[in-house]
Amino acid sequence: MTSMSPTARALAALGHDARLSIFRLLVQAGEDGLRVSDIVEHLGLAPSTLAHHLSTLVDAGLVLQDKNGREVFNRVDYPAMHRVVAFLTSECCIGVPAQFTVTAA
């Protein structure tokens, strides 16, 4: 079985509505990030559900976690986010050669 590229893993992680909402909220929060309790308050997710989704985002390399005492702060790994965006836009609008096939009449 082949392993997923980091970009594919990141896009797969973002392919769930809850994780996409968490990630967008963290992008809005900026470099300081948010505590788990802040994310729960903003999105209304159950703490156990949030923990599962945050773990997926961390494993995908999109979110970094820092512990400060008993609190866990979550923030976007902006260089990783920019790599995914650059991958998606790197060949924007360069054109694709037409592939013609001949069909029998």
PDB file of N, CA and C in Angstrom:
ATOM      1  N   MET A   1       0.853  -1.180   0.000  1.00  0.00           N
ATOM      2  CA  MET A   1       0.000   0.000   0.000  1.00  0.00           C
ATOM      3  C   MET A   1       0.898   1.243   0.000  1.00  0.00           C
ATOM      4  N   THR A   2       0.577   2.190  -0.861  1.00  0.00           N
ATOM      5  CA  THR A   2       1.371   3.407  -0.920  1.00  0.00           C
ATOM      6  C   THR A   2       0.888   4.392   0.128  1.00  0.00           C
ATOM      7  N   SER A   3       1.817   5.183   0.621  1.00  0.00           N
ATOM      8  CA  SER A   3       1.438   6.177   1.622  1.00  0.00           C
ATOM      9  C   SER A   3       1.000   7.461   0.918  1.00  0.00           C
ATOM     10  N   MET A   4       0.210   8.243   1.622  1.00  0.00           N
ATOM     11  CA  MET A   4      -0.276   9.503   1.075  1.00  0.00           C
ATOM     12  C   MET A   4       0.807  10.563   1.167  1.00  0.00           C
ATOM     13  N   SER A   5       0.816  11.448   0.190  1.00  0.00           N
ATOM     14  CA  SER A   5       1.730  12.582   0.258  1.00  0.00           C
ATOM     15  C   SER A   5       1.233  13.530   1.352  1.00  0.00           C
ATOM     16  N   PRO A   6       2.109  14.392   1.860  1.00  0.00           N
ATOM     17  CA  PRO A   6       1.662  15.359   2.875  1.00  0.00           C
ATOM     18  C   PRO A   6       0.502  16.231   2.374  1.00  0.00           C
ATOM     19  N   THR A   7       0.530  16.593   1.109  1.00  0.00           N
ATOM     20  CA  THR A   7      -0.556  17.427   0.569  1.00  0.00           C
ATOM     21  C   THR A   7      -1.865  16.657   0.536  1.00  0.00           C
ATOM     22  N   ALA A   8      -1.822  15.412   0.102  1.00  0.00           N
ATOM     23  CA  ALA A   8      -3.040  14.595   0.072  1.00  0.00           C
ATOM     24  C   ALA A   8      -3.581  14.374   1.480  1.00  0.00           C
ATOM     25  N   ARG A   9      -2.677  14.148   2.442  1.00  0.00           N
ATOM     26  CA  ARG A   9      -3.101  13.949   3.830  1.00  0.00           C
ATOM     27  C   ARG A   9      -3.766  15.213   4.378  1.00  0.00           C
ATOM     28  N   ALA A  10      -3.189  16.383   4.049  1.00  0.00           N
ATOM     29  CA  ALA A  10      -3.770  17.654   4.511  1.00  0.00           C
ATOM     30  C   ALA A  10      -5.143  17.875   3.897  1.00  0.00           C
ATOM     31  N   LEU A  11      -5.261  17.630   2.600  1.00  0.00           N
ATOM     32  CA  LEU A  11      -6.552  17.834   1.940  1.00  0.00           C
ATOM     33  C   LEU A  11      -7.594  16.838   2.442  1.00  0.00           C
ATOM     34  N   ALA A  12      -7.180  15.613   2.708  1.00  0.00           N
ATOM     35  CA  ALA A  12      -8.115  14.620   3.253  1.00  0.00           C
ATOM     36  C   ALA A  12      -8.612  15.062   4.629  1.00  0.00           C
ATOM     37  N   ALA A  13      -7.708  15.613   5.439  1.00  0.00           N
ATOM     38  CA  ALA A  13      -8.103  16.079   6.772  1.00  0.00           C
ATOM     39  C   ALA A  13      -9.111  17.217   6.678  1.00  0.00           C
ATOM     40  N   LEU A  14      -8.937  18.071   5.695  1.00  0.00           N
ATOM     41  CA  LEU A  14      -9.855  19.207   5.533  1.00  0.00           C
ATOM     42  C   LEU A  14     -11.164  18.808   4.860  1.00  0.00           C
ATOM     43  N   GLY A  15     -11.254  17.556   4.428  1.00  0.00           N
ATOM     44  CA  GLY A  15     -12.434  17.088   3.714  1.00  0.00           C
ATOM     45  C   GLY A  15     -13.594  16.685   4.616  1.00  0.00           C
ATOM     46  N   HIS A  16     -13.631  17.184   5.804  1.00  0.00           N
ATOM     47  CA  HIS A  16     -14.741  16.927   6.742  1.00  0.00           C
ATOM     48  C   HIS A  16     -15.217  18.285   7.258  1.00  0.00           C
ATOM     49  N   ASP A  17     -16.506  18.496   7.269  1.00  0.00           N
ATOM     50  CA  ASP A  17     -17.051  19.811   7.632  1.00  0.00           C
ATOM     51  C   ASP A  17     -16.579  20.300   9.003  1.00  0.00           C
ATOM     52  N   ALA A  18     -16.556  19.421   9.991  1.00  0.00           N
ATOM     53  CA  ALA A  18     -16.133  19.846  11.338  1.00  0.00           C
ATOM     54  C   ALA A  18     -14.667  20.266  11.333  1.00  0.00           C
ATOM     55  N   ARG A  19     -13.803  19.475  10.688  1.00  0.00           N
ATOM     56  CA  ARG A  19     -12.376  19.825  10.654  1.00  0.00           C
ATOM     57  C   ARG A  19     -12.139  21.089   9.850  1.00  0.00           C
ATOM     58  N   LEU A  20     -12.876  21.264   8.787  1.00  0.00           N
ATOM     59  CA  LEU A  20     -12.752  22.485   7.998  1.00  0.00           C
ATOM     60  C   LEU A  20     -13.170  23.697   8.828  1.00  0.00           C
ATOM     61  N   SER A  21     -14.223  23.564   9.606  1.00  0.00           N
ATOM     62  CA  SER A  21     -14.668  24.659  10.487  1.00  0.00           C
ATOM     63  C   SER A  21     -13.630  24.964  11.560  1.00  0.00           C
ATOM     64  N   ILE A  22     -13.058  23.927  12.134  1.00  0.00           N
ATOM     65  CA  ILE A  22     -12.014  24.120  13.153  1.00  0.00           C
ATOM     66  C   ILE A  22     -10.821  24.835  12.542  1.00  0.00           C
ATOM     67  N   PHE A  23     -10.385  24.369  11.379  1.00  0.00           N
ATOM     68  CA  PHE A  23      -9.216  24.956  10.733  1.00  0.00           C
ATOM     69  C   PHE A  23      -9.461  26.420  10.377  1.00  0.00           C
ATOM     70  N   ARG A  24     -10.620  26.714   9.823  1.00  0.00           N
ATOM     71  CA  ARG A  24     -10.933  28.105   9.461  1.00  0.00           C
ATOM     72  C   ARG A  24     -10.987  28.997  10.692  1.00  0.00           C
ATOM     73  N   LEU A  25     -11.537  28.491  11.790  1.00  0.00           N
ATOM     74  CA  LEU A  25     -11.576  29.258  13.033  1.00  0.00           C
ATOM     75  C   LEU A  25     -10.156  29.543  13.517  1.00  0.00           C
ATOM     76  N   LEU A  26      -9.286  28.545  13.439  1.00  0.00           N
ATOM     77  CA  LEU A  26      -7.899  28.740  13.854  1.00  0.00           C
ATOM     78  C   LEU A  26      -7.169  29.717  12.932  1.00  0.00           C
ATOM     79  N   VAL A  27      -7.481  29.695  11.654  1.00  0.00           N
ATOM     80  CA  VAL A  27      -6.899  30.676  10.724  1.00  0.00           C
ATOM     81  C   VAL A  27      -7.331  32.078  11.142  1.00  0.00           C
ATOM     82  N   GLN A  28      -8.592  32.239  11.492  1.00  0.00           N
ATOM     83  CA  GLN A  28      -9.100  33.541  11.934  1.00  0.00           C
ATOM     84  C   GLN A  28      -8.428  33.979  13.223  1.00  0.00           C
ATOM     85  N   ALA A  29      -8.101  33.036  14.091  1.00  0.00           N
ATOM     86  CA  ALA A  29      -7.505  33.364  15.390  1.00  0.00           C
ATOM     87  C   ALA A  29      -6.084  33.895  15.252  1.00  0.00           C
ATOM     88  N   GLY A  30      -5.397  33.516  14.199  1.00  0.00           N
ATOM     89  CA  GLY A  30      -4.033  34.002  13.993  1.00  0.00           C
ATOM     90  C   GLY A  30      -2.993  33.206  14.750  1.00  0.00           C
ATOM     91  N   GLU A  31      -1.813  33.802  14.869  1.00  0.00           N
ATOM     92  CA  GLU A  31      -0.642  33.132  15.439  1.00  0.00           C
ATOM     93  C   GLU A  31      -0.829  32.676  16.889  1.00  0.00           C
ATOM     94  N   ASP A  32      -1.647  33.365  17.657  1.00  0.00           N
ATOM     95  CA  ASP A  32      -1.840  32.989  19.061  1.00  0.00           C
ATOM     96  C   ASP A  32      -2.635  31.702  19.209  1.00  0.00           C
ATOM     97  N   GLY A  33      -3.450  31.386  18.236  1.00  0.00           N
ATOM     98  CA  GLY A  33      -4.261  30.183  18.302  1.00  0.00           C
ATOM     99  C   GLY A  33      -5.380  30.296  19.320  1.00  0.00           C
ATOM    100  N   LEU A  34      -5.974  29.169  19.618  1.00  0.00           N
ATOM    101  CA  LEU A  34      -7.092  29.108  20.563  1.00  0.00           C
ATOM    102  C   LEU A  34      -6.940  27.905  21.479  1.00  0.00           C
ATOM    103  N   ARG A  35      -7.449  28.070  22.697  1.00  0.00           N
ATOM    104  CA  ARG A  35      -7.530  26.949  23.619  1.00  0.00           C
ATOM    105  C   ARG A  35      -8.636  26.013  23.158  1.00  0.00           C
ATOM    106  N   VAL A  36      -8.550  24.778  23.568  1.00  0.00           N
ATOM    107  CA  VAL A  36      -9.587  23.807  23.243  1.00  0.00           C
ATOM    108  C   VAL A  36     -10.948  24.322  23.696  1.00  0.00           C
ATOM    109  N   SER A  37     -11.007  24.883  24.907  1.00  0.00           N
ATOM    110  CA  SER A  37     -12.283  25.385  25.430  1.00  0.00           C
ATOM    111  C   SER A  37     -12.832  26.523  24.568  1.00  0.00           C
ATOM    112  N   ASP A  38     -11.950  27.345  23.976  1.00  0.00           N
ATOM    113  CA  ASP A  38     -12.404  28.418  23.091  1.00  0.00           C
ATOM    114  C   ASP A  38     -13.040  27.857  21.831  1.00  0.00           C
ATOM    115  N   ILE A  39     -12.425  26.815  21.290  1.00  0.00           N
ATOM    116  CA  ILE A  39     -12.969  26.195  20.072  1.00  0.00           C
ATOM    117  C   ILE A  39     -14.323  25.574  20.363  1.00  0.00           C
ATOM    118  N   VAL A  40     -14.445  24.900  21.514  1.00  0.00           N
ATOM    119  CA  VAL A  40     -15.728  24.313  21.916  1.00  0.00           C
ATOM    120  C   VAL A  40     -16.787  25.410  21.996  1.00  0.00           C
ATOM    121  N   GLU A  41     -16.436  26.524  22.605  1.00  0.00           N
ATOM    122  CA  GLU A  41     -17.381  27.633  22.762  1.00  0.00           C
ATOM    123  C   GLU A  41     -17.822  28.196  21.413  1.00  0.00           C
ATOM    124  N   HIS A  42     -16.893  28.362  20.494  1.00  0.00           N
ATOM    125  CA  HIS A  42     -17.212  28.937  19.181  1.00  0.00           C
ATOM    126  C   HIS A  42     -18.011  27.989  18.288  1.00  0.00           C
ATOM    127  N   LEU A  43     -17.653  26.705  18.321  1.00  0.00           N
ATOM    128  CA  LEU A  43     -18.254  25.777  17.366  1.00  0.00           C
ATOM    129  C   LEU A  43     -19.301  24.849  17.961  1.00  0.00           C
ATOM    130  N   GLY A  44     -19.370  24.783  19.289  1.00  0.00           N
ATOM    131  CA  GLY A  44     -20.386  23.950  19.920  1.00  0.00           C
ATOM    132  C   GLY A  44     -20.152  22.458  19.762  1.00  0.00           C
ATOM    133  N   LEU A  45     -18.908  22.058  19.523  1.00  0.00           N
ATOM    134  CA  LEU A  45     -18.605  20.632  19.409  1.00  0.00           C
ATOM    135  C   LEU A  45     -18.373  20.037  20.791  1.00  0.00           C
ATOM    136  N   ALA A  46     -18.709  18.775  20.935  1.00  0.00           N
ATOM    137  CA  ALA A  46     -18.414  18.080  22.185  1.00  0.00           C
ATOM    138  C   ALA A  46     -16.896  17.970  22.314  1.00  0.00           C
ATOM    139  N   PRO A  47     -16.365  18.114  23.527  1.00  0.00           N
ATOM    140  CA  PRO A  47     -14.909  18.046  23.711  1.00  0.00           C
ATOM    141  C   PRO A  47     -14.274  16.775  23.139  1.00  0.00           C
ATOM    142  N   SER A  48     -14.927  15.633  23.295  1.00  0.00           N
ATOM    143  CA  SER A  48     -14.351  14.385  22.763  1.00  0.00           C
ATOM    144  C   SER A  48     -14.331  14.395  21.234  1.00  0.00           C
ATOM    145  N   THR A  49     -15.374  14.941  20.638  1.00  0.00           N
ATOM    146  CA  THR A  49     -15.426  15.058  19.175  1.00  0.00           C
ATOM    147  C   THR A  49     -14.350  16.016  18.695  1.00  0.00           C
ATOM    148  N   LEU A  50     -14.208  17.141  19.384  1.00  0.00           N
ATOM    149  CA  LEU A  50     -13.184  18.113  19.019  1.00  0.00           C
ATOM    150  C   LEU A  50     -11.800  17.496  19.125  1.00  0.00           C
ATOM    151  N   ALA A  51     -11.544  16.745  20.176  1.00  0.00           N
ATOM    152  CA  ALA A  51     -10.233  16.110  20.358  1.00  0.00           C
ATOM    153  C   ALA A  51      -9.911  15.193  19.183  1.00  0.00           C
ATOM    154  N   HIS A  52     -10.894  14.430  18.733  1.00  0.00           N
ATOM    155  CA  HIS A  52     -10.707  13.531  17.583  1.00  0.00           C
ATOM    156  C   HIS A  52     -10.343  14.332  16.332  1.00  0.00           C
ATOM    157  N   HIS A  53     -11.084  15.383  16.060  1.00  0.00           N
ATOM    158  CA  HIS A  53     -10.841  16.169  14.857  1.00  0.00           C
ATOM    159  C   HIS A  53      -9.519  16.936  14.936  1.00  0.00           C
ATOM    160  N   LEU A  54      -9.191  17.466  16.103  1.00  0.00           N
ATOM    161  CA  LEU A  54      -7.905  18.153  16.260  1.00  0.00           C
ATOM    162  C   LEU A  54      -6.749  17.179  16.049  1.00  0.00           C
ATOM    163  N   SER A  55      -6.891  15.977  16.545  1.00  0.00           N
ATOM    164  CA  SER A  55      -5.855  14.967  16.363  1.00  0.00           C
ATOM    165  C   SER A  55      -5.616  14.693  14.882  1.00  0.00           C
ATOM    166  N   THR A  56      -6.678  14.633  14.113  1.00  0.00           N
ATOM    167  CA  THR A  56      -6.557  14.409  12.671  1.00  0.00           C
ATOM    168  C   THR A  56      -5.833  15.574  12.005  1.00  0.00           C
ATOM    169  N   LEU A  57      -6.167  16.800  12.401  1.00  0.00           N
ATOM    170  CA  LEU A  57      -5.512  17.982  11.834  1.00  0.00           C
ATOM    171  C   LEU A  57      -4.038  18.053  12.229  1.00  0.00           C
ATOM    172  N   VAL A  58      -3.733  17.657  13.448  1.00  0.00           N
ATOM    173  CA  VAL A  58      -2.343  17.622  13.899  1.00  0.00           C
ATOM    174  C   VAL A  58      -1.578  16.559  13.110  1.00  0.00           C
ATOM    175  N   ASP A  59      -2.156  15.369  12.987  1.00  0.00           N
ATOM    176  CA  ASP A  59      -1.514  14.286  12.243  1.00  0.00           C
ATOM    177  C   ASP A  59      -1.285  14.645  10.777  1.00  0.00           C
ATOM    178  N   ALA A  60      -2.161  15.474  10.232  1.00  0.00           N
ATOM    179  CA  ALA A  60      -2.033  15.906   8.838  1.00  0.00           C
ATOM    180  C   ALA A  60      -1.019  17.035   8.684  1.00  0.00           C
ATOM    181  N   GLY A  61      -0.495  17.529   9.793  1.00  0.00           N
ATOM    182  CA  GLY A  61       0.514  18.573   9.730  1.00  0.00           C
ATOM    183  C   GLY A  61      -0.025  19.974   9.541  1.00  0.00           C
ATOM    184  N   LEU A  62      -1.307  20.167   9.782  1.00  0.00           N
ATOM    185  CA  LEU A  62      -1.922  21.478   9.580  1.00  0.00           C
ATOM    186  C   LEU A  62      -2.045  22.297  10.856  1.00  0.00           C
ATOM    187  N   VAL A  63      -2.079  21.631  12.002  1.00  0.00           N
ATOM    188  CA  VAL A  63      -2.286  22.305  13.281  1.00  0.00           C
ATOM    189  C   VAL A  63      -1.168  21.910  14.234  1.00  0.00           C
ATOM    190  N   LEU A  64      -0.682  22.887  14.967  1.00  0.00           N
ATOM    191  CA  LEU A  64       0.333  22.681  15.995  1.00  0.00           C
ATOM    192  C   LEU A  64      -0.324  22.873  17.355  1.00  0.00           C
ATOM    193  N   GLN A  65       0.093  22.090  18.329  1.00  0.00           N
ATOM    194  CA  GLN A  65      -0.443  22.214  19.673  1.00  0.00           C
ATOM    195  C   GLN A  65       0.680  22.535  20.645  1.00  0.00           C
ATOM    196  N   ASP A  66       0.419  23.490  21.525  1.00  0.00           N
ATOM    197  CA  ASP A  66       1.360  23.883  22.565  1.00  0.00           C
ATOM    198  C   ASP A  66       0.650  23.784  23.903  1.00  0.00           C
ATOM    199  N   LYS A  67       1.292  23.135  24.862  1.00  0.00           N
ATOM    200  CA  LYS A  67       0.706  23.024  26.195  1.00  0.00           C
ATOM    201  C   LYS A  67       1.284  24.114  27.079  1.00  0.00           C
ATOM    202  N   ASN A  68       0.387  24.759  27.802  1.00  0.00           N
ATOM    203  CA  ASN A  68       0.761  25.777  28.766  1.00  0.00           C
ATOM    204  C   ASN A  68       0.030  25.427  30.054  1.00  0.00           C
ATOM    205  N   GLY A  69       0.719  24.714  30.931  1.00  0.00           N
ATOM    206  CA  GLY A  69       0.051  24.214  32.124  1.00  0.00           C
ATOM    207  C   GLY A  69      -0.942  23.134  31.735  1.00  0.00           C
ATOM    208  N   ARG A  70      -2.185  23.335  32.130  1.00  0.00           N
ATOM    209  CA  ARG A  70      -3.245  22.370  31.800  1.00  0.00           C
ATOM    210  C   ARG A  70      -3.949  22.709  30.496  1.00  0.00           C
ATOM    211  N   GLU A  71      -3.639  23.852  29.940  1.00  0.00           N
ATOM    212  CA  GLU A  71      -4.311  24.284  28.714  1.00  0.00           C
ATOM    213  C   GLU A  71      -3.508  23.887  27.479  1.00  0.00           C
ATOM    214  N   VAL A  72      -4.234  23.545  26.432  1.00  0.00           N
ATOM    215  CA  VAL A  72      -3.622  23.219  25.153  1.00  0.00           C
ATOM    216  C   VAL A  72      -4.059  24.284  24.150  1.00  0.00           C
ATOM    217  N   PHE A  73      -3.073  24.949  23.575  1.00  0.00           N
ATOM    218  CA  PHE A  73      -3.341  25.945  22.553  1.00  0.00           C
ATOM    219  C   PHE A  73      -3.122  25.314  21.189  1.00  0.00           C
ATOM    220  N   ASN A  74      -4.038  25.590  20.285  1.00  0.00           N
ATOM    221  CA  ASN A  74      -3.999  25.056  18.931  1.00  0.00           C
ATOM    222  C   ASN A  74      -3.829  26.217  17.971  1.00  0.00           C
ATOM    223  N   ARG A  75      -2.894  26.050  17.039  1.00  0.00           N
ATOM    224  CA  ARG A  75      -2.687  27.104  16.046  1.00  0.00           C
ATOM    225  C   ARG A  75      -2.353  26.477  14.711  1.00  0.00           C
ATOM    226  N   VAL A  76      -2.628  27.222  13.677  1.00  0.00           N
ATOM    227  CA  VAL A  76      -2.362  26.756  12.319  1.00  0.00           C
ATOM    228  C   VAL A  76      -0.861  26.750  12.075  1.00  0.00           C
ATOM    229  N   ASP A  77      -0.398  25.722  11.398  1.00  0.00           N
ATOM    230  CA  ASP A  77       0.978  25.701  10.894  1.00  0.00           C
ATOM    231  C   ASP A  77       0.919  26.430   9.553  1.00  0.00           C
ATOM    232  N   TYR A  78       1.155  27.741   9.602  1.00  0.00           N
ATOM    233  CA  TYR A  78       0.983  28.563   8.400  1.00  0.00           C
ATOM    234  C   TYR A  78       1.892  28.159   7.248  1.00  0.00           C
ATOM    235  N   PRO A  79       3.156  27.797   7.468  1.00  0.00           N
ATOM    236  CA  PRO A  79       3.957  27.325   6.328  1.00  0.00           C
ATOM    237  C   PRO A  79       3.337  26.092   5.659  1.00  0.00           C
ATOM    238  N   ALA A  80       2.788  25.171   6.454  1.00  0.00           N
ATOM    239  CA  ALA A  80       2.131  23.987   5.884  1.00  0.00           C
ATOM    240  C   ALA A  80       0.897  24.392   5.092  1.00  0.00           C
ATOM    241  N   MET A  81       0.110  25.318   5.639  1.00  0.00           N
ATOM    242  CA  MET A  81      -1.075  25.790   4.932  1.00  0.00           C
ATOM    243  C   MET A  81      -0.680  26.437   3.606  1.00  0.00           C
ATOM    244  N   HIS A  82       0.376  27.248   3.626  1.00  0.00           N
ATOM    245  CA  HIS A  82       0.818  27.912   2.403  1.00  0.00           C
ATOM    246  C   HIS A  82       1.330  26.913   1.374  1.00  0.00           C
ATOM    247  N   ARG A  83       1.951  25.816   1.813  1.00  0.00           N
ATOM    248  CA  ARG A  83       2.399  24.779   0.869  1.00  0.00           C
ATOM    249  C   ARG A  83       1.207  24.130   0.176  1.00  0.00           C
ATOM    250  N   VAL A  84       0.127  23.878   0.918  1.00  0.00           N
ATOM    251  CA  VAL A  84      -1.068  23.277   0.314  1.00  0.00           C
ATOM    252  C   VAL A  84      -1.686  24.242  -0.688  1.00  0.00           C
ATOM    253  N   VAL A  85      -1.814  25.503  -0.310  1.00  0.00           N
ATOM    254  CA  VAL A  85      -2.380  26.507  -1.221  1.00  0.00           C
ATOM    255  C   VAL A  85      -1.492  26.658  -2.455  1.00  0.00           C
ATOM    256  N   ALA A  86      -0.179  26.673  -2.269  1.00  0.00           N
ATOM    257  CA  ALA A  86       0.741  26.796  -3.405  1.00  0.00           C
ATOM    258  C   ALA A  86       0.613  25.594  -4.335  1.00  0.00           C
ATOM    259  N   PHE A  87       0.451  24.410  -3.766  1.00  0.00           N
ATOM    260  CA  PHE A  87       0.256  23.226  -4.594  1.00  0.00           C
ATOM    261  C   PHE A  87      -1.001  23.364  -5.454  1.00  0.00           C
ATOM    262  N   LEU A  88      -2.075  23.837  -4.836  1.00  0.00           N
ATOM    263  CA  LEU A  88      -3.348  23.958  -5.551  1.00  0.00           C
ATOM    264  C   LEU A  88      -3.323  25.034  -6.633  1.00  0.00           C
ATOM    265  N   THR A  89      -2.512  26.052  -6.435  1.00  0.00           N
ATOM    266  CA  THR A  89      -2.533  27.192  -7.359  1.00  0.00           C
ATOM    267  C   THR A  89      -1.298  27.291  -8.243  1.00  0.00           C
ATOM    268  N   SER A  90      -0.342  26.409  -8.092  1.00  0.00           N
ATOM    269  CA  SER A  90       0.942  26.545  -8.783  1.00  0.00           C
ATOM    270  C   SER A  90       0.835  26.521 -10.297  1.00  0.00           C
ATOM    271  N   GLU A  91      -0.128  25.845 -10.831  1.00  0.00           N
ATOM    272  CA  GLU A  91      -0.255  25.763 -12.281  1.00  0.00           C
ATOM    273  C   GLU A  91      -1.581  26.343 -12.767  1.00  0.00           C
ATOM    274  N   CYS A  92      -2.081  27.270 -11.989  1.00  0.00           N
ATOM    275  CA  CYS A  92      -3.368  27.871 -12.323  1.00  0.00           C
ATOM    276  C   CYS A  92      -3.334  28.519 -13.704  1.00  0.00           C
ATOM    277  N   CYS A  93      -4.287  28.154 -14.505  1.00  0.00           N
ATOM    278  CA  CYS A  93      -4.566  28.799 -15.790  1.00  0.00           C
ATOM    279  C   CYS A  93      -3.437  28.678 -16.815  1.00  0.00           C
ATOM    280  N   ILE A  94      -2.578  27.661 -16.694  1.00  0.00           N
ATOM    281  CA  ILE A  94      -1.515  27.514 -17.683  1.00  0.00           C
ATOM    282  C   ILE A  94      -1.990  26.786 -18.929  1.00  0.00           C
ATOM    283  N   GLY A  95      -3.165  26.215 -18.856  1.00  0.00           N
ATOM    284  CA  GLY A  95      -3.722  25.509 -20.002  1.00  0.00           C
ATOM    285  C   GLY A  95      -3.371  24.032 -19.954  1.00  0.00           C
ATOM    286  N   VAL A  96      -4.184  23.259 -20.612  1.00  0.00           N
ATOM    287  CA  VAL A  96      -3.992  21.822 -20.699  1.00  0.00           C
ATOM    288  C   VAL A  96      -4.089  21.449 -22.167  1.00  0.00           C
ATOM    289  N   PRO A  97      -3.104  20.730 -22.700  1.00  0.00           N
ATOM    290  CA  PRO A  97      -3.179  20.350 -24.110  1.00  0.00           C
ATOM    291  C   PRO A  97      -4.400  19.461 -24.363  1.00  0.00           C
ATOM    292  N   ALA A  98      -5.049  19.708 -25.473  1.00  0.00           N
ATOM    293  CA  ALA A  98      -6.229  18.927 -25.827  1.00  0.00           C
ATOM    294  C   ALA A  98      -5.807  17.519 -26.222  1.00  0.00           C
ATOM    295  N   GLN A  99      -6.573  16.556 -25.811  1.00  0.00           N
ATOM    296  CA  GLN A  99      -6.330  15.163 -26.170  1.00  0.00           C
ATOM    297  C   GLN A  99      -7.440  14.741 -27.123  1.00  0.00           C
ATOM    298  N   PHE A 100      -7.070  14.478 -28.346  1.00  0.00           N
ATOM    299  CA  PHE A 100      -8.063  14.084 -29.351  1.00  0.00           C
ATOM    300  C   PHE A 100      -8.047  12.573 -29.505  1.00  0.00           C
ATOM    301  N   THR A 101      -9.231  12.008 -29.554  1.00  0.00           N
ATOM    302  CA  THR A 101      -9.331  10.577 -29.798  1.00  0.00           C
ATOM    303  C   THR A 101     -10.118  10.389 -31.095  1.00  0.00           C
ATOM    304  N   VAL A 102      -9.716   9.392 -31.827  1.00  0.00           N
ATOM    305  CA  VAL A 102     -10.399   9.086 -33.072  1.00  0.00           C
ATOM    306  C   VAL A 102     -11.382   7.966 -32.783  1.00  0.00           C
ATOM    307  N   THR A 103     -12.621   8.202 -33.155  1.00  0.00           N
ATOM    308  CA  THR A 103     -13.640   7.177 -32.950  1.00  0.00           C
ATOM    309  C   THR A 103     -14.009   6.564 -34.274  1.00  0.00           C
ATOM    310  N   ALA A 104     -14.280   5.279 -34.275  1.00  0.00           N
ATOM    311  CA  ALA A 104     -14.668   4.582 -35.500  1.00  0.00           C
ATOM    312  C   ALA A 104     -16.114   4.900 -35.809  1.00  0.00           C
ATOM    313  N   ALA A 105     -16.377   5.074 -37.084  1.00  0.00           N
ATOM    314  CA  ALA A 105     -17.745   5.399 -37.514  1.00  0.00           C
ATOM    315  C   ALA A 105     -18.563   4.194 -37.773  1.00  0.00           C
TER     316      ALA A 105
END
